[in-house]
Tab-separated table of C-alpha atoms in Angstrom:
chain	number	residue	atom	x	y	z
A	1	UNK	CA	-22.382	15.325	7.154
A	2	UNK	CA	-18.787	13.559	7.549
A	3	UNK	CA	-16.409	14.266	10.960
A	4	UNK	CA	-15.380	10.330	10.868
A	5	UNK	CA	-14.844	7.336	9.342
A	6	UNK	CA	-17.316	5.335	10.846
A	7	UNK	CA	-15.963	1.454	12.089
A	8	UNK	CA	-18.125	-1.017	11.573
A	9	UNK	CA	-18.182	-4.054	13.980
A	10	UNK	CA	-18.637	-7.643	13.344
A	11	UNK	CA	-17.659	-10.227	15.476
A	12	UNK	CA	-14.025	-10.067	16.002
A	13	UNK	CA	-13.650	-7.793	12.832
A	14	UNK	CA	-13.235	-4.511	12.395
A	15	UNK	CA	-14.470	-2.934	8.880
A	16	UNK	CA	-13.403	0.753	7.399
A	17	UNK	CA	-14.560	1.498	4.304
A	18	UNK	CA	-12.458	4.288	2.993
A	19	UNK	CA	-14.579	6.959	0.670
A	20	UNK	CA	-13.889	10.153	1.376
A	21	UNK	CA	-10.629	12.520	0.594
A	22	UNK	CA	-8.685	12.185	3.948
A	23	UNK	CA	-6.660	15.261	5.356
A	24	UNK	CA	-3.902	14.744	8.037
A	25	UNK	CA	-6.275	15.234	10.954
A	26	UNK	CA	-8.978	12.725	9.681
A	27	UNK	CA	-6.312	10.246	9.553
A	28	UNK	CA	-4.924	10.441	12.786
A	29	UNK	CA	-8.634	10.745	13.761
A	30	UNK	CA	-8.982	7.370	12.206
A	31	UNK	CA	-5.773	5.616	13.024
A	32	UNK	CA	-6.739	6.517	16.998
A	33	UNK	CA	-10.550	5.438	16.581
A	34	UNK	CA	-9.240	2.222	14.822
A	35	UNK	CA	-6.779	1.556	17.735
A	36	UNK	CA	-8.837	2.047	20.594
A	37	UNK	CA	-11.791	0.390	19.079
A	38	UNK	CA	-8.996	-2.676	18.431
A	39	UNK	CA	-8.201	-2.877	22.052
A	40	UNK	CA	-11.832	-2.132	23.612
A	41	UNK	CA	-13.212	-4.530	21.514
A	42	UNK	CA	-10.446	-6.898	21.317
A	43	UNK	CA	-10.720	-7.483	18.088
A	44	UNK	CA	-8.226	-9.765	16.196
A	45	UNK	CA	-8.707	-8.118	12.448
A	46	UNK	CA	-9.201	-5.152	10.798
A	47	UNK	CA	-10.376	-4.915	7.221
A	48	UNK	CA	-9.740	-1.422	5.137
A	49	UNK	CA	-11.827	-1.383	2.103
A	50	UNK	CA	-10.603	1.175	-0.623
A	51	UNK	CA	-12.606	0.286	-3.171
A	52	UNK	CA	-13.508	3.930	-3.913
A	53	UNK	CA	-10.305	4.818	-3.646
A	54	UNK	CA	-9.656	5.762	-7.295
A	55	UNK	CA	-6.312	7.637	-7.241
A	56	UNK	CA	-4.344	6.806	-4.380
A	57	UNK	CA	-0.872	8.269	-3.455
A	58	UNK	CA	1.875	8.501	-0.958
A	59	UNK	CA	-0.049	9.796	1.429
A	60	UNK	CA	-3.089	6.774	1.404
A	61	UNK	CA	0.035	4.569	1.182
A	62	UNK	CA	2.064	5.375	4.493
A	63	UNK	CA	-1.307	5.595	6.186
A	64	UNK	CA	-2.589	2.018	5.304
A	65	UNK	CA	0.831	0.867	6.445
A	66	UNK	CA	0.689	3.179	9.958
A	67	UNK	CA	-2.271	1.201	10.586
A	68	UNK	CA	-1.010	-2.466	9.705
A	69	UNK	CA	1.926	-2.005	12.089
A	70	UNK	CA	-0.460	-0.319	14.660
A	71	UNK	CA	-2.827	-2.934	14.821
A	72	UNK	CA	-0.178	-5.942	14.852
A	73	UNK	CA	1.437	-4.055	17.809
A	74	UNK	CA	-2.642	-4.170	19.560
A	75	UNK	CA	-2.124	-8.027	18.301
A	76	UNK	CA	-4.223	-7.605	15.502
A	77	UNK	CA	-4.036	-7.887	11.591
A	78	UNK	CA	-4.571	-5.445	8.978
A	79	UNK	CA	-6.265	-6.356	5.380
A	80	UNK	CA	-6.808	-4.114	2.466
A	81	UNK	CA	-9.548	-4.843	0.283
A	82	UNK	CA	-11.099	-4.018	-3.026
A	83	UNK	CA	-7.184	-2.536	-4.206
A	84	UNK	CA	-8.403	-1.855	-8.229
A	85	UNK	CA	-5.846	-2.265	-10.143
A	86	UNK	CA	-4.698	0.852	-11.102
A	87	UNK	CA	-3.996	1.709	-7.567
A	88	UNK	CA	-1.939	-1.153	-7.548
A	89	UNK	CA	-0.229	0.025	-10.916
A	90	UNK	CA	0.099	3.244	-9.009
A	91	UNK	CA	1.709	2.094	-5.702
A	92	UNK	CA	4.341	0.128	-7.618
A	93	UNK	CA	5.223	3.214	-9.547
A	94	UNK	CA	5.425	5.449	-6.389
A	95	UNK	CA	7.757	2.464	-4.604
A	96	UNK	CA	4.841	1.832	-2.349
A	97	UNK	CA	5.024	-1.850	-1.769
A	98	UNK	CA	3.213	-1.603	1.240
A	99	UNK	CA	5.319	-3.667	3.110
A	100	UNK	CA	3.648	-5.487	5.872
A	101	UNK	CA	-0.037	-4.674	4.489
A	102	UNK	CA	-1.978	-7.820	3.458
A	103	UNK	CA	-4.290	-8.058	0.801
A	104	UNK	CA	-7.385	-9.484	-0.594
A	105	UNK	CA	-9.944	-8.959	-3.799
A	106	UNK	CA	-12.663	-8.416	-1.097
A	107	UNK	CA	-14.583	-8.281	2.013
A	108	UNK	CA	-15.205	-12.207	1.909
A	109	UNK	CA	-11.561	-12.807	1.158
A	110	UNK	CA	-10.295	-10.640	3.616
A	111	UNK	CA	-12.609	-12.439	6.180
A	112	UNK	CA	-11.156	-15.567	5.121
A	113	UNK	CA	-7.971	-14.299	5.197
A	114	UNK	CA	-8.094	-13.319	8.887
A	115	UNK	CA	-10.199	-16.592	9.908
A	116	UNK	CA	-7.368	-18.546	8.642
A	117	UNK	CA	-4.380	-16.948	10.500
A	118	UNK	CA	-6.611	-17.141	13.349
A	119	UNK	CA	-7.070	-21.196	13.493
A	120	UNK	CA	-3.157	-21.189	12.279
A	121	UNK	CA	-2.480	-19.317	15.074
A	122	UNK	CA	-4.299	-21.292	17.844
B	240	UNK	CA	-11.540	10.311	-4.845
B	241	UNK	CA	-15.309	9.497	-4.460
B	242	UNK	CA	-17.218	8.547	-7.190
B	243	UNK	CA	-19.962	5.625	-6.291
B	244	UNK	CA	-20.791	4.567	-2.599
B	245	UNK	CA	-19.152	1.117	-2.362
B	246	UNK	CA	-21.340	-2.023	-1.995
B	247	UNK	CA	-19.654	-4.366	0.245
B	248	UNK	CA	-20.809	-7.826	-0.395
B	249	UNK	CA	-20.670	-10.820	2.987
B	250	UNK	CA	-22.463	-13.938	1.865
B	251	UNK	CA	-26.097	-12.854	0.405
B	252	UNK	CA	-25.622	-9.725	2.459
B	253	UNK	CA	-24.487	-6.279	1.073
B	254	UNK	CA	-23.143	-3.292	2.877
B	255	UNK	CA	-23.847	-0.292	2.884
B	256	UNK	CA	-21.691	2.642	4.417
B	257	UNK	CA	-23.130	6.053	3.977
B	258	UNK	CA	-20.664	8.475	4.284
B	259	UNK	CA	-20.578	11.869	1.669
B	260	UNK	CA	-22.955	14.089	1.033
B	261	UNK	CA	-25.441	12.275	-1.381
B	262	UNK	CA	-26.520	14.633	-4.167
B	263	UNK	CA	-29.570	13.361	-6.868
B	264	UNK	CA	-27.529	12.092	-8.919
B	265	UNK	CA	-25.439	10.067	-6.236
B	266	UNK	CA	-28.295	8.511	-4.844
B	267	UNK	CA	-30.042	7.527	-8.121
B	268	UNK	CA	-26.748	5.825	-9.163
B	269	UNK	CA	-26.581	3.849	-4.986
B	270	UNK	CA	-29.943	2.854	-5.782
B	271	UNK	CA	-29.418	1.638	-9.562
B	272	UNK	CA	-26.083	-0.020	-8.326
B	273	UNK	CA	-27.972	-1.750	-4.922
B	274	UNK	CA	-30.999	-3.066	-7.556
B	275	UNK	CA	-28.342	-4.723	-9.961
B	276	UNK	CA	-26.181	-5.858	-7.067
B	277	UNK	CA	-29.124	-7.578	-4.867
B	278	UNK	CA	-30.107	-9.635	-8.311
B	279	UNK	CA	-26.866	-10.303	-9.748
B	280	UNK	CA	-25.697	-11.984	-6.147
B	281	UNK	CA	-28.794	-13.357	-5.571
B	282	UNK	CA	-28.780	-11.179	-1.827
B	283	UNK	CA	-31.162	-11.771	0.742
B	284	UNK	CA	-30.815	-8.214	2.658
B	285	UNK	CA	-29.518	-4.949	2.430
B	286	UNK	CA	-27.494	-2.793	5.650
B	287	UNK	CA	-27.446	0.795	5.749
B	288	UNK	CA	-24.690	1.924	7.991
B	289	UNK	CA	-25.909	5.897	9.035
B	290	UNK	CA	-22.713	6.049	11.938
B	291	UNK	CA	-21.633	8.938	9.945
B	292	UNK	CA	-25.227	10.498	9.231
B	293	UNK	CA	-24.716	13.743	11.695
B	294	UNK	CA	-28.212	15.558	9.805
B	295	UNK	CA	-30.835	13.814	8.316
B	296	UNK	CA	-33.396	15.521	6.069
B	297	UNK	CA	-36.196	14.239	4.361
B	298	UNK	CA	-33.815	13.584	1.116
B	299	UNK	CA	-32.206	11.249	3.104
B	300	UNK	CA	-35.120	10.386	4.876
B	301	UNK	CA	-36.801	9.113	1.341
B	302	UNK	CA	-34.032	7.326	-0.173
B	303	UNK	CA	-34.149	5.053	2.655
B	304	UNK	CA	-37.496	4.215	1.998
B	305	UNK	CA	-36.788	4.019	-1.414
B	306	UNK	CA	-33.885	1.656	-1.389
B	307	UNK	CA	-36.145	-0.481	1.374
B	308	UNK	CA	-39.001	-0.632	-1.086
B	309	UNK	CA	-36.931	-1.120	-3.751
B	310	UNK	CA	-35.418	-4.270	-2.459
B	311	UNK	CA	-38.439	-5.605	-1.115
B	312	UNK	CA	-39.763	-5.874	-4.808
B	313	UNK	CA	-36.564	-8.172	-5.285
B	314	UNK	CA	-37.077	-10.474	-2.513
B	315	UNK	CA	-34.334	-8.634	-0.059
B	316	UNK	CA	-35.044	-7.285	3.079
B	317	UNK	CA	-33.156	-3.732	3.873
B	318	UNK	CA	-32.461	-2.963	7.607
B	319	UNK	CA	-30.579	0.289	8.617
B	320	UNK	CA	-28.103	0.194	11.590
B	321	UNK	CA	-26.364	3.105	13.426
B	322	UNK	CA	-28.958	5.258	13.641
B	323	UNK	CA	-27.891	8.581	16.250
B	324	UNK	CA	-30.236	9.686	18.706
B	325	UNK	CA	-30.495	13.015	17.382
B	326	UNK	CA	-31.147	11.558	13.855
B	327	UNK	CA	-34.115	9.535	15.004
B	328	UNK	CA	-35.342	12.594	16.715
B	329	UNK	CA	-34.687	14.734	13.510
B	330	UNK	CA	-36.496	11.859	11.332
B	331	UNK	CA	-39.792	11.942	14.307
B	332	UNK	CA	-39.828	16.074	13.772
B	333	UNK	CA	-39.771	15.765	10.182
B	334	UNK	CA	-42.558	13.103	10.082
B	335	UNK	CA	-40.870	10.980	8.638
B	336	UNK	CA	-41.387	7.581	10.364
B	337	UNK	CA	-39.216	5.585	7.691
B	338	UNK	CA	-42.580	3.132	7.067
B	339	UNK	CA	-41.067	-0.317	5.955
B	340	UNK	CA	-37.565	0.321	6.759
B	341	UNK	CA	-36.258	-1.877	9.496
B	342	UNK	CA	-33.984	-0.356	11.693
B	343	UNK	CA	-31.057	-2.347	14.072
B	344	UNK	CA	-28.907	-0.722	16.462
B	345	UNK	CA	-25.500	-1.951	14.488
B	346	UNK	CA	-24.033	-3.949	11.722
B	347	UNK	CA	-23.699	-7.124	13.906
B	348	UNK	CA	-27.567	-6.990	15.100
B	349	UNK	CA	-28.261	-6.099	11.762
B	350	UNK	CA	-26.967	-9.296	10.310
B	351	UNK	CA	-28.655	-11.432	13.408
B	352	UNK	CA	-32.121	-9.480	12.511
B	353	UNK	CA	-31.681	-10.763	8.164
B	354	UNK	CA	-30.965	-14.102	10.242
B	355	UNK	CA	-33.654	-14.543	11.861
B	356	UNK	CA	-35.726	-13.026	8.997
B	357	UNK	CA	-34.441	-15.735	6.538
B	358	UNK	CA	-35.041	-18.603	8.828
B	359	UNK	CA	-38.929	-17.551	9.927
B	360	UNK	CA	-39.192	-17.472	5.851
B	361	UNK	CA	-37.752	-20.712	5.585
């Protein structure tokens, strides 16, 4: 049924919701959807939501951050959402601090989040 | 990785993102978790993102209904967005005219449809 993470739109806000095992093509499938849907869209935020992401490792890791620093280069921002905390336990362990990668508990925060660099922006 | 489909929750709106291959079991436990989820926040509607629905069958086909009729009985209102052309077509062929489900053409007119549903209630 899957070929690719869908993107769902809303306003100015981009939302993935991350549920499936990703290979190395998916990914860069992803990361390219995500940036030209950033810059045809013009959105100003994207929001990943990993909240079925149960066991998370290296590779999940450098790919949230690819996309942070992609989307602040398309002069957007990046949020991760719904982190549980054993993926957080996990990342620390691995030396995955995910530099650059903002967080929030969830979808509402993360909107928040990205509403208020926004305004402090403008 | 995947264990539950993730509810995303925005205001008195949840989310929806279908993306694996639902078996029995898998759907049962969406349904279960969307029942719990619309009471326990109080929501006022349900959206069904079906971007990454390539094939539709009649399984599918019924657990929309399901989930529609579902949260009807608890006062929410389910609408499905991203609906493909060939998936509506598939749905027609199969007789399956999704009765009661309200259908949007994405998230964003999704959320304006609950809107305006909500304030012709109110």
């Amino acid at each position: 049924m899957m070929e690719r993470v869908p993107i769902l739109k809303l306003g100015d806000i981009l939302i993935v919701s991350i549920q499936i095992d990703l290979d190395d093509q998916s990914v860069l499938t992803l990361q390219e959807d995500l940036a030209e849907t950033v810059v045809s869209r013009g959105a100003r935020g994207v929001i990943i939501d990993i909240t079925a992401v149960e066991i998370v490792d290296s590779f999940i890791g450098r790919m949230l951050s690819t996309i942070a620093a992609m989307t602040r280069m398309l002069d957007a921002e990046t949020v991760v959402v719904g982190m549980r905390p054993a993926v957080a336990i996990t990342l620390v362990e691995l030396g995955l601090s995910l530099g650059g990668v903002r967080t929030a508990l969830n979808l509402e925060k993360g909107v928040v989040m990205l509403e208020h660099a926004r305004s402090a922006e403008g």
